GROMACS .gro file of C-alpha atoms in nm:
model
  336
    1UNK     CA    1   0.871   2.442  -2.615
    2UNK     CA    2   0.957   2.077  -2.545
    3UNK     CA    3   0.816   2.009  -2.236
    4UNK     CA    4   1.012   1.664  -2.216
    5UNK     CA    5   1.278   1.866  -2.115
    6UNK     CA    6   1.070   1.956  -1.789
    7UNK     CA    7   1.196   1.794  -1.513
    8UNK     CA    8   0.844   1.811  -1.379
    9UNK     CA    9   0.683   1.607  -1.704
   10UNK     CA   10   1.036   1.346  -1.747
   11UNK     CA   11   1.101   1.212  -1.394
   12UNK     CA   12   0.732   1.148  -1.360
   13UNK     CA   13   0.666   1.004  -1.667
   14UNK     CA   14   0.986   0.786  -1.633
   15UNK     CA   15   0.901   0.658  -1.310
   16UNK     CA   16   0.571   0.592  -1.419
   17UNK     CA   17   0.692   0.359  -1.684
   18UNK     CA   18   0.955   0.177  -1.411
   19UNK     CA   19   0.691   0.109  -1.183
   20UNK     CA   20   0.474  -0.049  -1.467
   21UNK     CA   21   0.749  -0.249  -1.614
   22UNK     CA   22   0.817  -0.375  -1.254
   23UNK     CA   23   0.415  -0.448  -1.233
   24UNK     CA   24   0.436  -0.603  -1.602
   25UNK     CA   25   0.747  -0.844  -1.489
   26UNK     CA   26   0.557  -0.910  -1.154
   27UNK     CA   27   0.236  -1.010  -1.333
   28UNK     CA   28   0.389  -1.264  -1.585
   29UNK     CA   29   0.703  -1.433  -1.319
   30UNK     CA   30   0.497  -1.458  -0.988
   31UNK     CA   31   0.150  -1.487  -1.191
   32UNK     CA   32   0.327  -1.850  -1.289
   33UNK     CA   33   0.465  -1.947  -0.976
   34UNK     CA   34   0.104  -1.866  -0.814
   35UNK     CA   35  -0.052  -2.066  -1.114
   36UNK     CA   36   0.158  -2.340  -1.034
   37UNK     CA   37   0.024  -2.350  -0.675
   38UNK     CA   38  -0.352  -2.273  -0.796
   39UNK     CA   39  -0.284  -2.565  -0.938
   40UNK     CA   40  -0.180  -2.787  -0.651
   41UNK     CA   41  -0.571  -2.963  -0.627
   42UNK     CA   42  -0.527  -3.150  -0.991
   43UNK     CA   43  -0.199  -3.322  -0.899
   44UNK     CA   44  -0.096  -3.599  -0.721
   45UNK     CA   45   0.193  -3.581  -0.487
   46UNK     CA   46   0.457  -3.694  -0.719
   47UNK     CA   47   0.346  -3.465  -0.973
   48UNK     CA   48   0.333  -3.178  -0.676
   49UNK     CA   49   0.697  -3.275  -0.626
   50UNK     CA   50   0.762  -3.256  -0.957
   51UNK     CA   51   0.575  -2.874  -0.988
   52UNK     CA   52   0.760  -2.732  -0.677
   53UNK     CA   53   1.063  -2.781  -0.830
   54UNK     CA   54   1.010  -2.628  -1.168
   55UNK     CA   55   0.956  -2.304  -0.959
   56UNK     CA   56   1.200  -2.374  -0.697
   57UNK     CA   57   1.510  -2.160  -0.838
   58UNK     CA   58   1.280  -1.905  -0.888
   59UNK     CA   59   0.958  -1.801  -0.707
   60UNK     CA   60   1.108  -1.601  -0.429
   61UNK     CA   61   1.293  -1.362  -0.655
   62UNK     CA   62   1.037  -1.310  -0.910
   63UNK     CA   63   0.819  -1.178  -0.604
   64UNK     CA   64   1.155  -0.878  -0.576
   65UNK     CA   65   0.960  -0.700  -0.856
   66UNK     CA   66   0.655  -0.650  -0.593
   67UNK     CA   67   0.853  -0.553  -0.361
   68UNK     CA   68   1.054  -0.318  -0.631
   69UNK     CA   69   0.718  -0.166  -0.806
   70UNK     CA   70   0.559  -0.100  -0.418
   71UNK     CA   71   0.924   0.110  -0.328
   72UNK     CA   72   0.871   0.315  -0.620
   73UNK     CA   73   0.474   0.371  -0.585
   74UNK     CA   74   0.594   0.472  -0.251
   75UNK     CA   75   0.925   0.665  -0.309
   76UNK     CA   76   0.809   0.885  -0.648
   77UNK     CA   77   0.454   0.900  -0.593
   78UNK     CA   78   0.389   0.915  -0.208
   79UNK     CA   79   0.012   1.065  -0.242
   80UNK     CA   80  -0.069   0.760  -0.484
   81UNK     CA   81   0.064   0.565  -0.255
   82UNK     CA   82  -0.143   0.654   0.039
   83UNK     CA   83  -0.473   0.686  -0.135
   84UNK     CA   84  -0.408   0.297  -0.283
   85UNK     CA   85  -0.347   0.119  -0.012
   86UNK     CA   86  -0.583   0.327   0.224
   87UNK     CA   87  -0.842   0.213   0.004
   88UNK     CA   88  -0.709  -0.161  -0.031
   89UNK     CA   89  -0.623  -0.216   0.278
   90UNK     CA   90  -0.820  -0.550   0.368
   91UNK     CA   91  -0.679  -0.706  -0.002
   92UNK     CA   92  -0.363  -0.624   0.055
   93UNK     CA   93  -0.362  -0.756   0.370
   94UNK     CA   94  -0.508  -1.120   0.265
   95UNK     CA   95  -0.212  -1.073  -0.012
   96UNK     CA   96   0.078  -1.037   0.220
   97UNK     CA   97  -0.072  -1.313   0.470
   98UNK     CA   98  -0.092  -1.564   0.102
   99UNK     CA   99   0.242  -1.510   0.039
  100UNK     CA  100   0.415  -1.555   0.377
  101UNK     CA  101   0.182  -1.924   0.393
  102UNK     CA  102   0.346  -1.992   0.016
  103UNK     CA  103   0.663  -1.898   0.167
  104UNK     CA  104   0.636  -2.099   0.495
  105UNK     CA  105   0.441  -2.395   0.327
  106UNK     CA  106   0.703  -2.403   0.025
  107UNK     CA  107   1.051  -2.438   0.291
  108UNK     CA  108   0.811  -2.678   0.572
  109UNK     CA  109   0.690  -2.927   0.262
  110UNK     CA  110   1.044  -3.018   0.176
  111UNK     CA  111   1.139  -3.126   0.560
  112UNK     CA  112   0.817  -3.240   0.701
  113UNK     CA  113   0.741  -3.608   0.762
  114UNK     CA  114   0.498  -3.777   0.505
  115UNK     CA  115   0.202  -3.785   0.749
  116UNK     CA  116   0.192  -3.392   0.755
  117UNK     CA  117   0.349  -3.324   0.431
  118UNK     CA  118  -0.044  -3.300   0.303
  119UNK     CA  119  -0.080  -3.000   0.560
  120UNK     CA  120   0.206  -2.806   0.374
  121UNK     CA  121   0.080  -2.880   0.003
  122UNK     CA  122  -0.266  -2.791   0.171
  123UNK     CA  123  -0.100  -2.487   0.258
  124UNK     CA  124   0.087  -2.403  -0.030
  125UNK     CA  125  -0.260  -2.421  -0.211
  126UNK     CA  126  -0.450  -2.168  -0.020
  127UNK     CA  127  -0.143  -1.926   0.012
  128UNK     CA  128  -0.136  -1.909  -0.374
  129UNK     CA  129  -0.517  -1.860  -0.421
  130UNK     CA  130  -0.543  -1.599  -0.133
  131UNK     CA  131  -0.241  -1.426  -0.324
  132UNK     CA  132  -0.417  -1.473  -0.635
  133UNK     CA  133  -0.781  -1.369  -0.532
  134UNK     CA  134  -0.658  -1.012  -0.388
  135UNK     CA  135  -0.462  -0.910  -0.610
  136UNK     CA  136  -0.751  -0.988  -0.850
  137UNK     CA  137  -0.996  -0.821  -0.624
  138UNK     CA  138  -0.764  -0.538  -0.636
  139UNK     CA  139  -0.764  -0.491  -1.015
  140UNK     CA  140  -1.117  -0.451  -1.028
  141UNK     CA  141  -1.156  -0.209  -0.734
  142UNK     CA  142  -0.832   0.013  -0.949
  143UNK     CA  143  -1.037   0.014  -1.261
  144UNK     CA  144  -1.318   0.090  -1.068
  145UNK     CA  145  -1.159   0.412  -0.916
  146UNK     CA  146  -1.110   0.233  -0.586
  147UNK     CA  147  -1.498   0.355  -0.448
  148UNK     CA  148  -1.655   0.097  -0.226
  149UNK     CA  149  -1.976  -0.005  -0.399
  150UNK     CA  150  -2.146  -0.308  -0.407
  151UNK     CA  151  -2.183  -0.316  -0.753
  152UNK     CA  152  -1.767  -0.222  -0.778
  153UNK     CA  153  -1.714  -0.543  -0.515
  154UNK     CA  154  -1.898  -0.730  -0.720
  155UNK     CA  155  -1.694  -0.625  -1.010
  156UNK     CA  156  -1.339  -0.689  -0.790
  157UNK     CA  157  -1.446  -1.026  -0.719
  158UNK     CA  158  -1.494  -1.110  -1.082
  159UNK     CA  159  -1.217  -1.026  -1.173
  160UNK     CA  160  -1.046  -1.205  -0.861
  161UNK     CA  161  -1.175  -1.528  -1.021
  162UNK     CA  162  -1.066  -1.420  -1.363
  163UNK     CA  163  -0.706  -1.332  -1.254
  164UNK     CA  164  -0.695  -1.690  -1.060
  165UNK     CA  165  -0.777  -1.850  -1.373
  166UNK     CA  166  -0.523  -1.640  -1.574
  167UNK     CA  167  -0.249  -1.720  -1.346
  168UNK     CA  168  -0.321  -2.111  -1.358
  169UNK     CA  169  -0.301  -2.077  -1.710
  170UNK     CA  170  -0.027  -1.953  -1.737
  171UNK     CA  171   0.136  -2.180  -1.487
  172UNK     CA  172   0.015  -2.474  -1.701
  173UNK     CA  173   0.209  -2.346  -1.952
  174UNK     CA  174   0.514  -2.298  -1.691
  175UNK     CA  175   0.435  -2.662  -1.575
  176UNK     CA  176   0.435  -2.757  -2.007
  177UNK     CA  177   0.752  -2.608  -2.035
  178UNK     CA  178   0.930  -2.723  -1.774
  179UNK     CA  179   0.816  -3.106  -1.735
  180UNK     CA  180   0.756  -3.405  -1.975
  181UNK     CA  181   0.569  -3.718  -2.012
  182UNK     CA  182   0.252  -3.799  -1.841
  183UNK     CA  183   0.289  -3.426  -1.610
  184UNK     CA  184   0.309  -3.242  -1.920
  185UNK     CA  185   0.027  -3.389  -2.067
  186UNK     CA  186  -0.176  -3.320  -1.781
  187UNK     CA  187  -0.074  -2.951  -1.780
  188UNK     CA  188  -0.159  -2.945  -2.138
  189UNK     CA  189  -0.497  -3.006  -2.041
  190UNK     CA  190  -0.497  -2.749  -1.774
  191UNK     CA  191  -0.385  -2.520  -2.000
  192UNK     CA  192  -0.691  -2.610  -2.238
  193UNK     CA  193  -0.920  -2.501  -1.961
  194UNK     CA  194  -0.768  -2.185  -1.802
  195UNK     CA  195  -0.723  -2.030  -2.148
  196UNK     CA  196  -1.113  -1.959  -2.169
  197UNK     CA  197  -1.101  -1.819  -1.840
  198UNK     CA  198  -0.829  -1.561  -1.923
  199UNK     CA  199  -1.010  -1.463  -2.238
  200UNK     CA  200  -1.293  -1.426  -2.022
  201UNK     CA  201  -1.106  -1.196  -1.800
  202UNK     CA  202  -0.942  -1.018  -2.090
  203UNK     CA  203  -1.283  -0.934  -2.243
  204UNK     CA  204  -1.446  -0.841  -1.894
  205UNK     CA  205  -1.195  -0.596  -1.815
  206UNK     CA  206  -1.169  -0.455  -2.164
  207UNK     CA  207  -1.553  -0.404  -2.168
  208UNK     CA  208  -1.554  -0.237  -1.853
  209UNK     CA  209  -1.270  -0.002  -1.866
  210UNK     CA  210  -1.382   0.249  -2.150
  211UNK     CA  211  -1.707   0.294  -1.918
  212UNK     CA  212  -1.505   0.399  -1.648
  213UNK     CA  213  -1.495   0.750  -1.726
  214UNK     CA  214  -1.569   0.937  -2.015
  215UNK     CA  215  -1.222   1.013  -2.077
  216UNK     CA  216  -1.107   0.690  -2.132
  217UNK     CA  217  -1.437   0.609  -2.412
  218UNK     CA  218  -1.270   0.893  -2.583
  219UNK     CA  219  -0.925   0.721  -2.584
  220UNK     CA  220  -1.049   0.390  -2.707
  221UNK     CA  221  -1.322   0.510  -2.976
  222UNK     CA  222  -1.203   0.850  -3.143
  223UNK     CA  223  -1.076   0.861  -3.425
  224UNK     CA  224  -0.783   0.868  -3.465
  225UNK     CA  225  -0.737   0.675  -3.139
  226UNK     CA  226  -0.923   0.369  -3.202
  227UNK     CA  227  -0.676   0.306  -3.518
  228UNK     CA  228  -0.403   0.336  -3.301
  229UNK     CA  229  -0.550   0.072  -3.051
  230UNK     CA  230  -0.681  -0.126  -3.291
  231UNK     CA  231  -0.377  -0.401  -3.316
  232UNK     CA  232  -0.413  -0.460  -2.947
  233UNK     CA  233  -0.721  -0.685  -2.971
  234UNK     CA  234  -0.624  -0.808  -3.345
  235UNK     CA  235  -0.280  -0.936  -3.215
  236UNK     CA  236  -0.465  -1.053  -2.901
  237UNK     CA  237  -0.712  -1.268  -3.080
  238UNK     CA  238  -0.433  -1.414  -3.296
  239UNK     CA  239  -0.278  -1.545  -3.026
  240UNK     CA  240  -0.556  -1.715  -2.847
  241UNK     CA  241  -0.587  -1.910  -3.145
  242UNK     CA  242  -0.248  -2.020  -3.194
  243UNK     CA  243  -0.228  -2.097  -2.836
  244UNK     CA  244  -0.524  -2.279  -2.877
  245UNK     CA  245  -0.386  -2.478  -3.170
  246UNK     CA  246  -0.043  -2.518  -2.994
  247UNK     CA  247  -0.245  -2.686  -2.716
  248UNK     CA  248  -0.422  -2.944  -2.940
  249UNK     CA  249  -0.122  -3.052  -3.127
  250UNK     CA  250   0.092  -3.084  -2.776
  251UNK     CA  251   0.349  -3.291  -2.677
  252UNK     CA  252   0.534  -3.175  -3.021
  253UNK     CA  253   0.767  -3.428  -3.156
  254UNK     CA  254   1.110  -3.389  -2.928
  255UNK     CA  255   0.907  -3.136  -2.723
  256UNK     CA  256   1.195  -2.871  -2.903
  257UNK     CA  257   0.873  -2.619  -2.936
  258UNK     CA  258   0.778  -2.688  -2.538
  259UNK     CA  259   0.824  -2.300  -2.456
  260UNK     CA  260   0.601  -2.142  -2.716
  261UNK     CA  261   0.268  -2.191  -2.486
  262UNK     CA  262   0.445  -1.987  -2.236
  263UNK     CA  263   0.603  -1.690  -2.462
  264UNK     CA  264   0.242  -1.684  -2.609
  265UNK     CA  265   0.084  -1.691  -2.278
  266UNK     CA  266   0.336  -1.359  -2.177
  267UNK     CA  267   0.274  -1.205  -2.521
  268UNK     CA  268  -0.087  -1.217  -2.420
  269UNK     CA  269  -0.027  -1.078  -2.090
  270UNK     CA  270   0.216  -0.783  -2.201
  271UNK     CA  271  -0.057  -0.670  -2.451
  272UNK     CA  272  -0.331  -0.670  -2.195
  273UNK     CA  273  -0.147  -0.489  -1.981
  274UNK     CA  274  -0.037  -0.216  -2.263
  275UNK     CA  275  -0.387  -0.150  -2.291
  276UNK     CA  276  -0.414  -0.090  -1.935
  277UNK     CA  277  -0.190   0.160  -1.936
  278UNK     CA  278  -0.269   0.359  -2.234
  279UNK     CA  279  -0.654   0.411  -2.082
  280UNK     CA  280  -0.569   0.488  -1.748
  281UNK     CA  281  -0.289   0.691  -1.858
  282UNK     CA  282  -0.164   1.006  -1.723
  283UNK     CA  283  -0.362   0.898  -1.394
  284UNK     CA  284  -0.187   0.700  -1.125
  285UNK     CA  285  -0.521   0.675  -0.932
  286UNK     CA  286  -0.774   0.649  -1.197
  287UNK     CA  287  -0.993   0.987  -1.237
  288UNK     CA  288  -0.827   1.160  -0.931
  289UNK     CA  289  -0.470   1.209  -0.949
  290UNK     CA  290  -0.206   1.198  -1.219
  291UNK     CA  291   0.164   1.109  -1.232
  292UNK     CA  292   0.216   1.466  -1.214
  293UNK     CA  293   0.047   1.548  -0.936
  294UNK     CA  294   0.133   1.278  -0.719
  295UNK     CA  295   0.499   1.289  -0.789
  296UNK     CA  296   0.769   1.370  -0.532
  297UNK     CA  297   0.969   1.719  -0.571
  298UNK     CA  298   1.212   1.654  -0.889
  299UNK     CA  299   1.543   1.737  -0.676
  300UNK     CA  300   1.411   1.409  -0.525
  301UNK     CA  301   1.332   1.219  -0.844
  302UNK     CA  302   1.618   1.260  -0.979
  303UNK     CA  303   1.864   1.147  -0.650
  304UNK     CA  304   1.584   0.796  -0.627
  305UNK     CA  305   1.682   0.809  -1.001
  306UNK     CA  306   2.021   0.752  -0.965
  307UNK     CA  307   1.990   0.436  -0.700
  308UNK     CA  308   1.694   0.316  -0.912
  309UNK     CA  309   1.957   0.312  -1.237
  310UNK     CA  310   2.192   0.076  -1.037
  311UNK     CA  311   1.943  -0.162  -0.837
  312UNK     CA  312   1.694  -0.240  -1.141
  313UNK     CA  313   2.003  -0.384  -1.367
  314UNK     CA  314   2.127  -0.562  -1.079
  315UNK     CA  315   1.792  -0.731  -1.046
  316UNK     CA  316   1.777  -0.785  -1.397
  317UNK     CA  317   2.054  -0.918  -1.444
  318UNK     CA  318   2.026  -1.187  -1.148
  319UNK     CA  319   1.696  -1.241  -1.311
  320UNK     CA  320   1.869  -1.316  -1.606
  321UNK     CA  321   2.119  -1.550  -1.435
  322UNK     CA  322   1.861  -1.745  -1.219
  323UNK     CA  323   1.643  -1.846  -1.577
  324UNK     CA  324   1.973  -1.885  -1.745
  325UNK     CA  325   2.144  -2.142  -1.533
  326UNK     CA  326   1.823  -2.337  -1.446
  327UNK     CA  327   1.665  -2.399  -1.793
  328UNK     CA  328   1.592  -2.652  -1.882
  329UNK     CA  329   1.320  -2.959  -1.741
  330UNK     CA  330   1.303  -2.967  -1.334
  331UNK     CA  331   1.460  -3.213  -1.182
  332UNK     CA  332   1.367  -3.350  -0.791
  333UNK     CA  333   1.424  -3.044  -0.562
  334UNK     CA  334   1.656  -3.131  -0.232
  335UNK     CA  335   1.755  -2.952   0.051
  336UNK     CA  336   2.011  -3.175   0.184
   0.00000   0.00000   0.00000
């Protein structure tokens, strides 16, 4: 019997892989923009000028896929839903206040006079890491099964740090791409130190997840499964040293080659999150309820289904557009 063909197992499972793609896109497009405002500290103003406007086409649509992967948590998986953000209430909070300041900061930096145009940078700043932070704090508690513990808050604020670290990293490399000259050199250095912390991250999470449950040790070290996992961290070291070698051998000559710290940077990202998946996997709240459980009645899938099939191209595709017909270096952002 091919249970694929079980409305019950497909929507579910579909939806399920929607909602992380939307996470996934989330992760790398705002995890930049945020980096770029972690980031805010180790620049002067002109250089601050010169940052804001490499992200300027772009940082309020990339945060559409939050917005996109919370509407499906919600819609398809309503029990998930509930039991998340019950327990992460406080984070999420802290999360939603970060990114109106970004938002408010980023519009009131461009028109305010000099004297309080420090305020709004100021601002800027702490929207990104409070943005950052939670979201970070709420990885951890999610691997963690999302139990208040000390130990477990202990664990969410490492990997608060971690994620902070990860996303100025890979805003360095945003900041690489998208600049030249003495700015680009300075990110390159960034970039040289936020790469340690991200493989610091990487290897916190990845030592902690298989001891989550029993269920997932079996996943990673079985055989068969641990063959099948295997290129995950093989591929991943690879590319921490080539992005480590890309870094010392940065600016390259006619900085053609400028975007390869970033598509490395994503690479890394995409494969850390596959392995997220894959452990925590069929569970959409880890070790208490699965897709399939928590999913809405199919006759309701399937109609969200339909509207999901014509809003996730559309955002795609402006996506697309919005990367397409701003590439290239940043040049001075006005609003006049």
């Amino acid at each position: 019997m091919n249970t694929f063909g079980d409305p019950n197992i497909w929507l579910p499972f579909v939806f399920a892989g929607l909602m992380g793609v939307s996470i996934l896109i989330y992760v790398v497009l705002d995890g930049f923009d945020l980096g770029v405002g972690v980031l805010f500290p180790f620049a002067d103003d002109d250089e601050k000028d010169r940052m804001i406007a490499s992200i300027g086409p772009f940082w309020d649509a990339n945060e559409t896929w939050l917005v996109l992967a919370v509407g499906l948590l919600l819609v398809a998986f309503p029990a998930a839903h509930g039991d998340i953000l019950t327990a992460l209430y406080l984070p999420v909070a802290i999360m939603l206040i970060g990114l109106i300041l970004r938002g408010v900061a980023f519009e009131f930096r461009a028109k305010a006079p000099a004297p309080h145009k420090d305020l709004w940078n100021n601002a800027f700043f702490a929207g990104s890491l409070m943005t950052s932070l939670s979201q970070g704090f709420m990885l951890g508690m999610y691997i963690m099964g999302l139990e208040w513990t000390w130990a477990h808050a202990a664990f969410g604020m490492l990997t608060a740090v971690f994620l902070t670290v990860g996303y100025s990293f890979i805003g360095a490399t945003w900041v690489i791409h998208k600049t030249d000259e003495h700015l680009q050199r300075k990110a390159v250095d960034w970039a040289k130190g936020g790469i340690w912390g991200l493989v610091l991250g990487i290897g916190a999470i990845s030592l902690a997840t298989p001891f989550v449950s029993e269920r997932i040790f079996d996943k990673w070290f079985s055989y068969p499964s641990f063959v099948y996992l295997s290129p995950l961290p093989i591929l991943s070291g690879v590319l921490v040293v080539w992005l480590w070698w890309m870094l010392r051998r940065m600016p390259f000559h006619g900085d053609r080659w400028s975007w390869l710290p970033f598509f490395a940077a994503t690479s890394l990202w995409v494969m850390a999150f596959g392995g997220m998946a894959y452990s925590f996997y069929p569970y959409v709240v880890p070790e208490q309820l699965t897709i399939y459980e928590a999913a809405s009645a199919p006759e309701s899938l399937f109609i969200i289904l339909i509207g999901t099939c014509i809003v996730l191209p559309t955002i795609m595709g402006y996506t697309i557009l919005a990367y397409t017909i701003f590439r290239g270096k940043a040049t001075e952002l006005r609003y006049d």
